[in-house]
PDB file of C-alpha atoms in Angstrom:
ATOM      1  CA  UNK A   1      -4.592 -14.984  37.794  1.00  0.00           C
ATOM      2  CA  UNK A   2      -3.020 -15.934  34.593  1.00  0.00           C
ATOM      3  CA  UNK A   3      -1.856 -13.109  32.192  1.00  0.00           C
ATOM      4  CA  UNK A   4      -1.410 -13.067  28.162  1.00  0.00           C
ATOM      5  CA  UNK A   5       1.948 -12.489  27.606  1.00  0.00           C
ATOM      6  CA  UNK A   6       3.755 -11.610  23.445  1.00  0.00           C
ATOM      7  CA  UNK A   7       4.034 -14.266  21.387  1.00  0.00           C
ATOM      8  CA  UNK A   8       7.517 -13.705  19.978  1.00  0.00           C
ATOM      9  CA  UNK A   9       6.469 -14.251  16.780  1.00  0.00           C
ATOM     10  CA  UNK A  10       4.430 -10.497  16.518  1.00  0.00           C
ATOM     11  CA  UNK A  11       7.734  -8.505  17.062  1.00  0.00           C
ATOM     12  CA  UNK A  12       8.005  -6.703  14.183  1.00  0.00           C
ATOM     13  CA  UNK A  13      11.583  -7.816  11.873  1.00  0.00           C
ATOM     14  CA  UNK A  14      13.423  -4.474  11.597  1.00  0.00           C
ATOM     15  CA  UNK A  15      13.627  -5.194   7.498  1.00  0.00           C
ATOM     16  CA  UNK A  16      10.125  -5.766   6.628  1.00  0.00           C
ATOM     17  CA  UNK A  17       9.537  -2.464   5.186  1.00  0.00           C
ATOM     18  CA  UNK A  18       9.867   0.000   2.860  1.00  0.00           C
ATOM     19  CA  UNK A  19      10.425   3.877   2.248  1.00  0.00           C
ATOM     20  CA  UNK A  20       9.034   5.885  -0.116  1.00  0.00           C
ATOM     21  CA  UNK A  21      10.134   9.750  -0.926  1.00  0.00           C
ATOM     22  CA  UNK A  22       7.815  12.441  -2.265  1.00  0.00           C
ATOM     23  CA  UNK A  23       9.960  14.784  -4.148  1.00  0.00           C
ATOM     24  CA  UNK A  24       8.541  17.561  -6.389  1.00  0.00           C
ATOM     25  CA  UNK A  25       5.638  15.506  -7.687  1.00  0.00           C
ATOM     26  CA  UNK A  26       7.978  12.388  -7.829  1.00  0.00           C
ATOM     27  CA  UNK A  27       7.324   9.100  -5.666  1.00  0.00           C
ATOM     28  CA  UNK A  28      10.946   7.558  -5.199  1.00  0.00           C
ATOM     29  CA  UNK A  29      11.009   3.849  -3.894  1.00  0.00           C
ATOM     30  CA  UNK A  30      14.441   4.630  -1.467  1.00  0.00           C
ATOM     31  CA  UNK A  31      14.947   0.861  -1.377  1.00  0.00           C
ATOM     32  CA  UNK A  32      18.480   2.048  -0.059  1.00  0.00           C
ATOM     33  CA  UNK A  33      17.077   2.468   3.028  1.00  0.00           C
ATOM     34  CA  UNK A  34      18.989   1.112   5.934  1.00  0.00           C
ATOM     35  CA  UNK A  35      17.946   2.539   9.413  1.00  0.00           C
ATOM     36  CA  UNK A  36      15.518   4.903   9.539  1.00  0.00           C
ATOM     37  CA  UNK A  37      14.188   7.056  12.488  1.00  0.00           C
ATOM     38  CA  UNK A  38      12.031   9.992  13.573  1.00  0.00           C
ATOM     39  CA  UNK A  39      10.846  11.515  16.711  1.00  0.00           C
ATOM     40  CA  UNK A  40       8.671  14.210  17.892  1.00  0.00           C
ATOM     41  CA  UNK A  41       9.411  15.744  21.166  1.00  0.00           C
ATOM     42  CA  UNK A  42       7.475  18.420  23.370  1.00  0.00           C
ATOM     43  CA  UNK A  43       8.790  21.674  24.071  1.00  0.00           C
ATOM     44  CA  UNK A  44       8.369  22.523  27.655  1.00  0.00           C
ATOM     45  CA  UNK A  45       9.168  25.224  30.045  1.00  0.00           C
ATOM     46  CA  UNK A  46       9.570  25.282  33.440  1.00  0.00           C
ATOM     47  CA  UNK A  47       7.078  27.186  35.514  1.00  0.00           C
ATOM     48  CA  UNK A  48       8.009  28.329  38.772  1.00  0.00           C
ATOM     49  CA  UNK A  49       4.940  27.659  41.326  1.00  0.00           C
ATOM     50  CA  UNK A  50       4.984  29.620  44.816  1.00  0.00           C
ATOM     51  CA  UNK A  51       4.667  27.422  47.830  1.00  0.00           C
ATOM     52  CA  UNK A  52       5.966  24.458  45.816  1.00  0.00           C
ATOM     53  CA  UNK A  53       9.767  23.553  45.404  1.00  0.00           C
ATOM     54  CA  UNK A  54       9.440  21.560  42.798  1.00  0.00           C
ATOM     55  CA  UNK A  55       8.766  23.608  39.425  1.00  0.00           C
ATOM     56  CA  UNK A  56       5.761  22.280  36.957  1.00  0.00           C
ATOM     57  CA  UNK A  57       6.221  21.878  33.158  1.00  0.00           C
ATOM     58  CA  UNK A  58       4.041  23.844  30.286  1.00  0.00           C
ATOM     59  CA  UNK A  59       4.363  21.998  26.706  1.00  0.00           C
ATOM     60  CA  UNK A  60       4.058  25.220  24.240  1.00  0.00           C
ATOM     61  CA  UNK A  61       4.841  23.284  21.196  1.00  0.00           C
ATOM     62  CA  UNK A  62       6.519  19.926  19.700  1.00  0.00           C
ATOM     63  CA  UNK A  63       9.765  19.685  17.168  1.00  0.00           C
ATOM     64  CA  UNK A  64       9.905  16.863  14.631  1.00  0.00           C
ATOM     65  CA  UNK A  65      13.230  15.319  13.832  1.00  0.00           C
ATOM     66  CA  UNK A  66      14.406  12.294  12.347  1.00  0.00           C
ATOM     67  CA  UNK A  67      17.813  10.274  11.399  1.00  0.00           C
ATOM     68  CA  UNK A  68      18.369   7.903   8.195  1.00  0.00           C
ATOM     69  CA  UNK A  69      20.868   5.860   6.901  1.00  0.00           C
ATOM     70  CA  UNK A  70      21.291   5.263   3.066  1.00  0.00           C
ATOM     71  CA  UNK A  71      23.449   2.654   1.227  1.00  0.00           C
ATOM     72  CA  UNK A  72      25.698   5.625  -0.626  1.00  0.00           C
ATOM     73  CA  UNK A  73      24.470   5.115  -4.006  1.00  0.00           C
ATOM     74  CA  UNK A  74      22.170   7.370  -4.827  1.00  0.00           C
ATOM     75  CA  UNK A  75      23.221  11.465  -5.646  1.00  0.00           C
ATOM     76  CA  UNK A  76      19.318  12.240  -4.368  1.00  0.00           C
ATOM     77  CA  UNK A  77      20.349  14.258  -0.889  1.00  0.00           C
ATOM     78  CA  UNK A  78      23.206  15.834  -2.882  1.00  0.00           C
ATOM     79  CA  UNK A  79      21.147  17.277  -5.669  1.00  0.00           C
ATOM     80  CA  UNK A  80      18.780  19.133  -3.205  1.00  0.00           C
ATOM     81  CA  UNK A  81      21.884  20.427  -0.830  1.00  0.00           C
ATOM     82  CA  UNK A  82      22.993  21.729  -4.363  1.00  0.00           C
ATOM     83  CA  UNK A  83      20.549  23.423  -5.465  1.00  0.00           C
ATOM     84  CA  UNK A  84      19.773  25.045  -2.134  1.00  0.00           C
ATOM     85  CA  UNK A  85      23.276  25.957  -1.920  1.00  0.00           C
ATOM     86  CA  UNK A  86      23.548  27.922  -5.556  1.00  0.00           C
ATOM     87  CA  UNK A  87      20.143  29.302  -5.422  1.00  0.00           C
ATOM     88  CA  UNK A  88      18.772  29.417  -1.961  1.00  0.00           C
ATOM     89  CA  UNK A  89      15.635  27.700  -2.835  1.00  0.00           C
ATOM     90  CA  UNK A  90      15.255  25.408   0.134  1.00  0.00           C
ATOM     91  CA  UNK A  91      13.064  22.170  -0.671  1.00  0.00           C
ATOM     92  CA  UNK A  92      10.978  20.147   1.148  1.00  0.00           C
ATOM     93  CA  UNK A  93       9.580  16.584   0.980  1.00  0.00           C
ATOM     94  CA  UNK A  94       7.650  13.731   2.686  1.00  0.00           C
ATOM     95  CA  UNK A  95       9.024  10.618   3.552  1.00  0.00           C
ATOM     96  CA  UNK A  96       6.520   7.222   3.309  1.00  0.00           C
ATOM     97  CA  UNK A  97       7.420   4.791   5.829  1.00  0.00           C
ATOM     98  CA  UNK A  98       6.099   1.310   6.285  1.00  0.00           C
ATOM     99  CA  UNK A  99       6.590  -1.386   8.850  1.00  0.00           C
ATOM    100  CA  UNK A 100       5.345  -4.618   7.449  1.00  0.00           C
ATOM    101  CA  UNK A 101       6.358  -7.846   8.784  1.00  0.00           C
ATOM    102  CA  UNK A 102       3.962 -10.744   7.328  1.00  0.00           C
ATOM    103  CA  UNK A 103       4.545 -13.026  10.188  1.00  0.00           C
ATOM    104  CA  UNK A 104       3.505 -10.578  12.922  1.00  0.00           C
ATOM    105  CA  UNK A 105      -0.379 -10.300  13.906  1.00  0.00           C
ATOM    106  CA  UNK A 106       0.251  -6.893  14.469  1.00  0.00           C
ATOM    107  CA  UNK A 107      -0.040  -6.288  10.877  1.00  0.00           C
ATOM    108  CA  UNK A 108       0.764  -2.644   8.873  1.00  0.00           C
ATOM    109  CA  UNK A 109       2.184   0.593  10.024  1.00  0.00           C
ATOM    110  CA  UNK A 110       2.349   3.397   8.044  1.00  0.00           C
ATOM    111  CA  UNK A 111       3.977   6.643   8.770  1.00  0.00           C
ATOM    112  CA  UNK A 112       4.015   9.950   6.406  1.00  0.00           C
ATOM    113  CA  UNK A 113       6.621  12.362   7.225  1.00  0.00           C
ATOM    114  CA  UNK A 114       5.433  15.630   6.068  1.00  0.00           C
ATOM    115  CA  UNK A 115       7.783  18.418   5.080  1.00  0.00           C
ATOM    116  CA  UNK A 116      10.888  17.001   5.833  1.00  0.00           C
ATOM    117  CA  UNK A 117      14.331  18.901   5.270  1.00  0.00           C
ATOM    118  CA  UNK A 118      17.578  18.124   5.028  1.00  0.00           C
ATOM    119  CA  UNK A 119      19.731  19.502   8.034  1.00  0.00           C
ATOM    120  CA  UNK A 120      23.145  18.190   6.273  1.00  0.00           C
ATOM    121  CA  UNK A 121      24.030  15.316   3.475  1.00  0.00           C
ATOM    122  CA  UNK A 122      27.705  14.122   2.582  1.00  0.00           C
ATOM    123  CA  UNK A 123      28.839  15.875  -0.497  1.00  0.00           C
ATOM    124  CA  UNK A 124      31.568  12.681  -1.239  1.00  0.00           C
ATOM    125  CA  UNK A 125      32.826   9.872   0.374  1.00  0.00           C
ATOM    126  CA  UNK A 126      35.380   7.274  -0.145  1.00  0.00           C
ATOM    127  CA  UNK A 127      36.623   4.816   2.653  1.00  0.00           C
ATOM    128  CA  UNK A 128      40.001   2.704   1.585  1.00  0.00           C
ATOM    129  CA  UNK A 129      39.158   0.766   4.663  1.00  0.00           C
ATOM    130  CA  UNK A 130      35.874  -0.616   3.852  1.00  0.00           C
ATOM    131  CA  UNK A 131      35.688  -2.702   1.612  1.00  0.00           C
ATOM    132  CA  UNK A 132      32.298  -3.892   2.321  1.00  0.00           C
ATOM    133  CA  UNK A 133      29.591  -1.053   1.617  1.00  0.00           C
ATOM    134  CA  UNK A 134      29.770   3.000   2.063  1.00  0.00           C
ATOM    135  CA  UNK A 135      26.784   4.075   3.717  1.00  0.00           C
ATOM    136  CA  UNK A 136      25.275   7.726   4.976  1.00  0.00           C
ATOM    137  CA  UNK A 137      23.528   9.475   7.644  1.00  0.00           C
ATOM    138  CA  UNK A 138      20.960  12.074   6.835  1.00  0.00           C
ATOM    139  CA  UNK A 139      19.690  14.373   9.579  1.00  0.00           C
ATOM    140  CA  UNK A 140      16.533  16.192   9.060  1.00  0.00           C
ATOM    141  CA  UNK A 141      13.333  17.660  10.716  1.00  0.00           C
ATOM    142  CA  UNK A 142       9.335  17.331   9.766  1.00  0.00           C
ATOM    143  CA  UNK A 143       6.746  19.495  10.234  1.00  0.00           C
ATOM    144  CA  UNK A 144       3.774  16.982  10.631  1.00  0.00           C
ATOM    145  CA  UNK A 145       2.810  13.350  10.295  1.00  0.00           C
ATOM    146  CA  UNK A 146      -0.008  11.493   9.170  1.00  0.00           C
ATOM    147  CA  UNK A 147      -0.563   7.809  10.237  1.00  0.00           C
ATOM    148  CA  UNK A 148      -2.738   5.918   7.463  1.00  0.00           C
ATOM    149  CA  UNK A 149      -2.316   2.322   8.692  1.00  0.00           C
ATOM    150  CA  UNK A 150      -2.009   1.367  12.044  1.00  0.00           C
ATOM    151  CA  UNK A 151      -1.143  -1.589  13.604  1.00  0.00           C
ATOM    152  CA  UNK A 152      -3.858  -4.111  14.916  1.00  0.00           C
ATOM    153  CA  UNK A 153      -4.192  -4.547  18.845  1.00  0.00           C
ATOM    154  CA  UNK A 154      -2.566  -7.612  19.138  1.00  0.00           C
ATOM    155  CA  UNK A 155      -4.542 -10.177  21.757  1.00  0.00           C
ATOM    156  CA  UNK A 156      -4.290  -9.648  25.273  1.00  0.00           C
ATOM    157  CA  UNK A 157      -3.432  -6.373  25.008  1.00  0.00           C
TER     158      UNK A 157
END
C-alpha cells in the first residue's frame, strides 16, 4: 500500500513571518525579530500507587514560557525593565506571532501570546569583536494563548 508522503515544498521557511507587540494600547511591528520561541509545559506530580512500582503522573497546572532574539536596536525591553525597576509597576504585554510562508499549502499560523513578561533584558551592550550585528535574548513567561489562524491540513495527512 502506497503512502502520501510531504512535499518539501509545505515546510514552513523559518523567515516568513512577522511579530507584532501589544504594549499599553500600542501595536509595535518588532520587525527586529530574529528567533522567536514559546512553550507551554504541564506541571505534574508524581503519585505514588500501592501495588505498583512504577509511580503515575497528575498534571495540576501548565507554565508558559518563551525565548526571543532581537537585532539590538530598539530601547523597547529596556524602557519597561526601567520603569519596573524605579517604580515597581510591573507591565505586561502580548506578543502577535505569525508563520506565513506563501509557498507552503499549509498556509497561516497565528499565535497570540497573552500577558507576557519580561524575566530579564540587557541594559547595554557593545561587542569590539563583532563587527557584524549585536543581537539580544529576551526571556519571558505568558499567561495564555489564543490561536486565530491555523494552519490547513495539508493532503495526506
Amino acid at each position: 500500500m502506497a503512502y502520501k508522503k510531504m512535499i518539501a515544498g509545505d515546510a514552513i521557511a523559518g523567515s516568513s513571518g512577522e511579530c507584532y507587540v501589544l504594549i499599553d494600547g500600542r501595536r509595535i511591528n518588532f520587525m527586529s525579530a530574529v528567533k522567536i520561541e514559546a512553550t507551554v509545559e504541564k506541571i505534574k506530580v508524581e503519585v505514588p500507587i500501592l501495588g505498583q512500582p512504577l509511580k503515575g503522573n497528575k498534571t495540576v497546572g501548565a507554565k508558559g514560557t518563551g525565548t526571543a532574539t532581537f537585532h539590538y536596536n530598539t530601547s523597547t525591553f529596556r524602557k519597561i525593565m526601567k520603569k519596573f525597576v524605579d517604580t515597581g509597576e510591573d507591565l505586561y504585554f502580548d506578543m502577535i506571532v505569525t508563520n506565513d510562508d506563501p509557498t507552503s499549502a499549509a498556509g497561516r499560523q497565528t499565535t497570540i501570546l497573552k500577558g507576557c513578561n519580561l524575566n530579564k533584558t540587557i541594559v547595554a551592550k557593545v561587542d569590539a569583536n563583532n563587527n557584524n550585528y549585536l543581537d539580544e535574548e529576551i526571556d519571558f513567561t505568558f499567561e495564555s494563548w489564543d490561536l486565530p489562524e491555523e494552519f490547513e491540513e495539508l493532503e495526506g495527512m
